């Protein structure tokens, strides 16, 4: 009988020092007794930031192609170091970079999407009795250029490899014990969820919970990969990310997420005519910038104001575009104002429980926190607030819906 095939991914903190790499090697060696293993590693913690800083020290706007070559080196180092550590324990292992196992992506440098993976070389190494160690976060485009998958992209490498190889399990080892009701670094009494549905995890990830990269959850949902998020420092069971189960809607709210990486742009005195929203947002979309929340205030004298959010890293690019359009259409000034945070409450049960939005507004009002923007979907409510209230808002919303007691599993 063939042994089960398991993909394990170790994040930056888990491989952050030589000692931690040795600890990962110990764990992998143990796992390799029962399973065939594909191990995906991130760069050592802080390394990707350090590399990006080097590139930015030389140019405010580094060439995306070259930037990817620079940052991909972080995972190259850890993949080989882990293979060396495994070999030193007598466990045969071989490292592979993205291109060596044909992780083909599109050419969107710094945020590339995986198109296909050829598993043949990995299976050959597994059949030869080796642990396959893969550098996460990286791929190769159609022209042979190195690409990277966006921050947190090693999660996506792991789930994509699990999908491509038909692995029996995908384990994401990180520096927390699982997925919590909110970031345990902000709310210390947040509790660990035993299970969470793909859709809830998709919302939490897209709304700022960095524990899994959103694209890894998209892959997991599409290919039905069950993902186990757990600690690399202990053997406790973590959180299973799974298809929706019939009783999941009984819990109204699964978690609270926040995103500090958004900025708000306001464009004043936009002529109130059909077609102008398209004139403003089409060129922003054409640059690949994702606009999230949009508010249009009907103003006086045929003019309106428009306010919307964009990722902070793309604020300057978005402002340039909006100012150009503003001149063409005779609108007023475009400016970015204030430090904002988007705080979101997520749960499948919102489909069937009314009043969640009202309770959110009341909870924030009690603390005197002003809501600047609101958006809702079937299973989430998001509000934009002043960044200085982030911790307070996350805590009071968490306590209003999730308290300190067990709510799931
Ligand atoms: P890794 O380097 O292992 O990929 P990350 O830093 O990317 O780890 O993700 C883990 C971090 O995600 C945790 O340290 C925690 O602060 C943060 N986090 C945010 N929201 C949540 C949540 N709901 N549950 C667990 N962790 C969360
Ligand atoms: N090293 C990359 C990052 O810091 C990818 C990852 O860790 O998943 O974003
Ligand atoms: Mg991560």
XYZ file of C-alpha atoms and ligand atoms in Angstrom:
446
model
C 0.000 0.000 0.000
C 1.380 3.448 -0.827
C 1.863 5.731 2.097
C -0.316 8.850 2.265
C 0.981 11.985 0.575
C 1.038 15.086 2.761
C 2.012 18.680 1.970
C 3.433 20.600 4.940
C 4.156 24.332 4.826
C 6.331 26.144 7.359
C 6.051 29.940 7.585
C 8.722 32.541 8.219
C 8.861 32.384 12.019
C 8.972 28.594 11.892
C 12.193 28.700 9.827
C 13.449 31.996 11.282
C 16.697 30.688 12.796
C 19.057 27.744 12.387
C 17.603 26.241 15.570
C 14.067 26.541 14.246
C 15.082 24.953 10.948
C 16.508 22.060 12.963
C 13.214 21.793 14.838
C 11.307 21.751 11.517
C 13.680 19.031 10.279
C 12.902 17.003 13.395
C 9.183 17.321 12.805
C 9.514 16.528 9.095
C 11.687 13.484 9.846
C 8.985 12.236 12.207
C 6.236 12.811 9.631
C 8.289 11.121 6.912
C 8.074 7.811 8.755
C 4.344 7.538 8.043
C 3.850 9.691 4.937
C 5.440 10.795 1.724
C 6.123 14.483 2.275
C 6.265 17.605 0.167
C 7.472 20.442 2.395
C 7.011 24.067 1.365
C 9.040 26.739 3.145
C 8.848 30.525 3.421
C 11.845 32.792 3.727
C 13.215 33.326 7.252
C 10.980 35.834 9.067
C 11.842 39.416 8.175
C 13.907 38.336 5.174
C 11.391 39.299 2.468
C 11.017 42.758 4.029
C 14.787 43.103 4.239
C 15.208 42.183 0.577
C 12.445 44.559 -0.525
C 14.136 47.338 1.442
C 17.411 46.705 -0.367
C 15.681 47.057 -3.731
C 13.870 50.209 -2.582
C 17.102 51.721 -1.321
C 18.241 51.757 -4.939
C 15.004 52.924 -6.531
C 11.676 54.186 -5.192
C 10.012 52.088 -7.859
C 12.128 48.954 -8.446
C 11.555 47.074 -11.689
C 8.987 44.385 -10.815
C 10.898 41.720 -12.739
C 14.108 42.396 -10.836
C 12.293 42.841 -7.534
C 10.920 39.300 -7.932
C 14.404 37.911 -8.572
C 15.578 39.604 -5.369
C 12.758 38.490 -3.059
C 12.547 34.944 -4.441
C 16.044 34.382 -3.078
C 14.701 34.239 0.507
C 12.837 30.989 -0.120
C 15.722 29.603 -2.180
C 17.923 29.803 0.907
C 15.497 28.163 3.360
C 14.574 25.322 0.981
C 18.206 24.288 0.661
C 18.934 24.833 4.379
C 16.058 22.536 5.347
C 17.275 19.878 2.892
C 20.742 20.121 4.435
C 19.256 19.795 7.936
C 17.222 16.744 6.880
C 20.237 15.135 5.253
C 22.228 15.717 8.434
C 19.548 13.670 10.265
C 19.854 10.896 7.732
C 16.598 11.779 5.959
C 17.086 11.912 2.168
C 15.709 15.217 0.840
C 15.986 17.411 -2.218
C 15.159 21.091 -2.632
C 13.342 22.497 -5.648
C 12.829 26.072 -6.792
C 9.527 27.038 -8.409
C 10.800 26.717 -11.971
C 12.364 23.314 -11.309
C 8.957 21.789 -10.653
C 7.278 23.894 -13.353
C 5.144 26.169 -11.162
C 3.979 28.159 -14.166
C 2.361 31.529 -13.504
C 1.106 34.508 -15.452
C 3.526 37.422 -15.853
C 2.016 39.725 -13.205
C 5.274 40.242 -11.307
C 4.947 40.604 -7.509
C 1.383 39.212 -7.574
C 1.477 36.399 -10.125
C -1.180 33.698 -10.311
C -0.359 30.023 -10.688
C -1.567 28.551 -13.980
C -0.207 25.023 -13.868
C 2.182 22.726 -12.033
C 3.899 19.641 -13.433
C 4.178 17.118 -10.621
C 6.396 14.609 -12.491
C 9.701 15.675 -10.959
C 8.282 15.752 -7.454
C 6.834 12.253 -7.842
C 10.164 10.985 -9.190
C 11.912 12.301 -6.065
C 9.175 10.922 -3.778
C 9.423 7.532 -5.508
C 13.161 7.624 -4.873
C 12.332 7.864 -1.165
C 13.143 11.552 -0.742
C 11.386 14.330 1.087
C 10.605 17.002 -1.511
C 11.385 20.499 -0.204
C 9.935 23.341 -2.252
C 10.746 27.053 -2.144
C 7.378 28.726 -1.588
C 6.136 32.049 -2.990
C 7.797 31.689 -6.406
C 7.061 30.518 -9.926
C 8.101 31.119 -13.493
C 6.198 32.862 -16.290
C 5.826 31.819 -19.922
C 9.076 33.584 -20.839
C 11.115 31.903 -18.139
C 11.119 34.931 -15.813
C 10.971 34.348 -12.066
C 7.703 35.553 -10.551
C 6.389 35.791 -6.993
C 2.846 35.190 -5.784
C 2.215 38.192 -3.525
C 2.903 38.544 0.211
C 2.051 35.395 2.100
C 2.261 33.456 -1.172
C 3.912 30.343 0.277
C 0.485 29.340 1.593
C -0.714 29.333 -1.995
C 2.276 27.296 -3.167
C 1.413 24.683 -0.531
C -2.288 24.388 -1.315
C -1.641 24.443 -5.082
C 0.897 21.620 -4.711
C -1.597 19.650 -2.616
C -4.212 20.129 -5.345
C -1.795 19.286 -8.180
C -0.493 16.117 -6.545
C -3.816 14.968 -5.098
C -2.289 15.013 -1.626
C -4.261 13.509 1.248
C -3.733 16.545 3.477
C -2.282 20.033 3.487
C -0.860 21.223 6.791
C 0.022 24.891 7.279
C 2.410 25.235 10.217
C 2.625 28.758 11.596
C 3.283 30.809 14.738
C -0.294 30.600 16.056
C -2.248 27.453 16.977
C -4.838 27.878 14.254
C -7.422 30.310 12.962
C -8.805 32.409 15.793
C -11.986 34.448 16.162
C -9.743 37.456 15.587
C -6.007 38.132 15.560
C -4.870 36.801 18.944
C -2.186 39.485 19.006
C -4.922 42.121 19.276
C -7.499 40.321 21.415
C -5.755 37.967 23.818
C -8.970 36.129 24.712
C -9.815 35.367 21.068
C -10.384 31.642 20.746
C -9.312 29.036 18.290
C -11.882 27.737 15.828
C -11.960 23.970 15.347
C -13.372 24.298 11.859
C -14.112 27.153 9.490
C -15.782 27.041 6.070
C -13.936 27.983 2.904
C -16.268 30.950 2.390
C -15.750 32.362 5.863
C -11.992 31.871 5.562
C -12.047 33.553 2.139
C -13.749 36.592 3.646
C -11.443 36.733 6.685
C -8.359 36.405 4.466
C -9.527 39.024 1.986
C -10.443 41.374 4.838
C -7.019 41.318 6.411
C -6.545 38.140 8.509
C -3.041 37.284 7.361
C -3.038 33.744 8.728
C -3.735 32.374 5.206
C -3.184 34.118 1.888
C -6.542 34.514 0.157
C -5.443 32.716 -2.991
C -4.533 29.631 -1.000
C -8.126 29.512 0.230
C -9.434 30.003 -3.311
C -7.357 26.999 -4.418
C -8.493 24.960 -1.454
C -12.137 25.658 -2.208
C -11.850 25.041 -5.940
C -9.963 21.749 -5.581
C -11.541 20.656 -2.318
C -8.258 20.581 -0.409
C -8.802 20.271 3.333
C -6.341 22.578 5.008
C -5.154 22.141 8.590
C -3.707 25.360 10.067
C -1.635 24.528 13.155
C 1.298 25.523 15.297
C 4.858 24.610 14.412
C 5.709 24.842 18.129
C 3.342 22.225 19.584
C 1.311 19.173 18.562
C -2.144 20.519 19.418
C -4.780 20.113 16.723
C -5.299 23.417 14.911
C -8.123 24.633 12.672
C -9.555 22.730 9.721
C -10.613 24.811 6.729
C -13.331 22.701 5.153
C -16.405 22.744 2.882
C -19.502 24.208 4.476
C -21.245 21.814 6.848
C -24.944 21.830 7.586
C -24.702 23.178 11.150
C -22.266 25.969 10.407
C -24.946 28.634 9.997
C -25.963 28.146 13.611
C -23.026 30.344 14.538
C -23.836 33.886 13.407
C -20.331 35.291 13.464
C -17.135 33.299 12.913
C -14.604 36.072 13.267
C -13.517 39.700 13.149
C -10.807 40.858 10.733
C -9.091 44.165 10.177
C -7.048 45.645 7.380
C -4.670 48.524 8.047
C -3.292 48.519 4.532
C -6.042 50.480 2.788
C -6.214 54.184 1.957
C -9.125 56.444 1.196
C -9.318 58.791 -1.786
C -11.919 61.537 -2.103
C -12.636 63.247 -5.404
C -14.707 66.407 -5.031
C -17.046 68.227 -7.392
C -17.569 65.407 -9.861
C -20.132 66.500 -12.474
C -23.272 64.406 -11.839
C -23.575 62.842 -15.307
C -24.025 59.262 -16.532
C -20.774 57.526 -17.394
C -18.445 59.437 -15.098
C -18.025 56.628 -12.579
C -16.821 54.459 -15.448
C -14.423 57.222 -16.567
C -12.898 57.297 -13.080
C -12.749 53.618 -12.225
C -11.944 52.020 -15.612
C -8.371 53.368 -15.815
C -7.760 52.383 -12.179
C -8.937 48.838 -12.905
C -6.836 48.763 -16.078
C -3.761 49.247 -13.857
C -4.766 46.208 -11.817
C -5.613 48.316 -8.744
C -8.469 46.865 -6.723
C -10.960 49.491 -5.566
C -12.889 48.222 -2.601
C -15.494 50.447 -1.001
C -17.110 53.289 -2.941
C -19.406 56.021 -1.653
C -21.029 58.668 -3.802
C -22.674 61.616 -2.077
C -25.291 63.436 -4.060
C -24.255 67.035 -3.766
C -25.714 70.321 -4.801
C -25.663 72.094 -8.172
C -25.164 68.963 -10.256
C -21.927 67.994 -8.512
C -21.131 65.036 -6.276
C -18.243 63.839 -4.147
C -16.873 60.351 -4.547
C -14.900 58.500 -1.885
C -13.305 55.082 -2.313
C -10.571 52.852 -0.909
C -7.501 51.337 -2.582
C -4.583 49.288 -1.196
C -2.123 51.688 0.466
C 0.786 50.413 -1.641
C -1.109 51.555 -4.717
C -2.301 54.898 -3.350
C 0.207 57.038 -5.259
C -0.503 55.286 -8.546
C -4.274 55.583 -8.003
C -4.018 59.293 -7.101
C -2.052 60.012 -10.273
C -4.735 58.352 -12.395
C -7.619 60.049 -10.594
C -6.009 63.494 -10.917
C -5.579 62.982 -14.661
C -9.225 61.952 -15.048
C -10.364 64.824 -12.796
C -8.746 67.327 -15.145
C -10.373 65.712 -18.199
C -13.890 65.649 -16.748
C -13.721 68.985 -14.949
C -13.920 67.550 -11.429
C -12.291 69.136 -8.374
C -9.395 67.964 -6.284
C -8.472 64.353 -5.546
C -6.897 63.792 -2.160
C -6.159 61.003 0.226
C -7.181 61.719 3.778
C -6.429 60.251 7.133
C -5.190 56.921 8.321
C -7.984 54.419 8.074
C -8.632 50.804 9.016
C -11.280 48.524 7.619
C -12.826 46.343 10.311
C -15.060 43.447 9.271
C -17.351 40.964 10.947
C -17.739 37.645 9.083
C -20.073 34.683 9.476
C -22.191 32.267 7.438
C -25.000 32.711 9.963
C -25.535 36.313 8.837
C -27.532 34.860 5.966
C -30.230 33.817 8.368
C -29.756 36.163 11.339
C -30.971 39.725 10.830
C -29.644 42.688 12.753
C -25.901 42.041 12.712
C -25.177 45.329 10.938
C -27.318 47.286 13.407
C -25.551 45.646 16.340
C -22.162 46.571 14.832
C -23.190 50.210 14.469
C -24.554 50.348 18.024
C -21.422 48.735 19.448
C -19.147 51.258 17.732
C -21.425 54.181 18.597
C -21.236 53.282 22.292
C -17.462 53.769 22.086
C -17.822 57.027 20.146
C -16.179 55.522 17.068
C -17.314 57.237 13.891
C -18.075 55.061 10.856
C -16.757 56.592 7.647
C -17.835 53.954 5.128
C -19.875 50.748 5.175
C -20.109 47.779 2.870
C -21.954 44.504 3.264
C -22.241 41.167 1.536
C -24.186 38.018 2.339
C -21.747 36.913 5.026
C -19.857 40.039 6.104
C -20.197 43.646 7.200
C -17.194 45.966 6.843
C -16.759 49.471 8.186
C -14.001 52.002 7.661
C -12.934 53.860 10.794
C -10.121 56.118 11.955
C -7.004 53.933 12.325
C -6.401 55.108 15.868
C -9.468 53.174 17.029
C -8.441 49.866 15.424
C -7.665 47.873 18.571
C -10.662 49.215 20.434
C -13.073 48.520 17.564
C -11.767 44.997 17.009
C -12.026 44.209 20.709
C -15.539 45.564 21.279
C -16.884 43.926 18.126
C -15.218 40.656 19.038
C -16.716 40.772 22.512
C -20.145 41.784 21.252
C -20.414 38.784 18.929
C -17.908 36.230 20.156
C -17.428 36.960 23.835
C -14.813 34.865 25.555
C -16.663 31.568 25.349
C -16.472 28.713 22.801
C -18.711 29.333 19.834
C -17.643 26.743 17.307
C -16.821 23.064 17.004
P 3.592 32.627 8.509
O 4.894 33.333 8.497
O 3.628 31.315 9.239
O 2.976 32.509 7.160
P 1.846 34.873 9.101
O 2.462 35.949 9.904
O 1.722 35.069 7.639
O 2.627 33.501 9.430
O 0.386 34.522 9.655
C 0.196 34.227 11.032
C -0.258 35.486 11.785
O -1.566 35.832 11.351
C -0.401 35.305 13.267
O 0.825 35.517 13.928
C -1.473 36.335 13.648
O -0.932 37.497 14.233
C -2.103 36.713 12.325
N -3.567 36.613 12.330
C -4.420 37.573 11.884
N -5.685 37.194 12.031
C -5.670 35.953 12.583
C -6.689 35.029 12.961
N -7.979 35.298 12.817
N -6.299 33.840 13.488
C -4.988 33.552 13.629
N -3.982 34.378 13.293
C -4.306 35.570 12.767
N 8.241 35.256 2.191
C 7.022 35.741 1.571
C 6.425 36.878 2.397
O 7.000 37.259 3.406
C 6.026 34.657 1.320
C 5.495 33.959 2.537
O 6.088 34.071 3.611
O 4.471 33.273 2.420
O 5.425 37.411 2.039
Mg 1.957 33.904 5.970
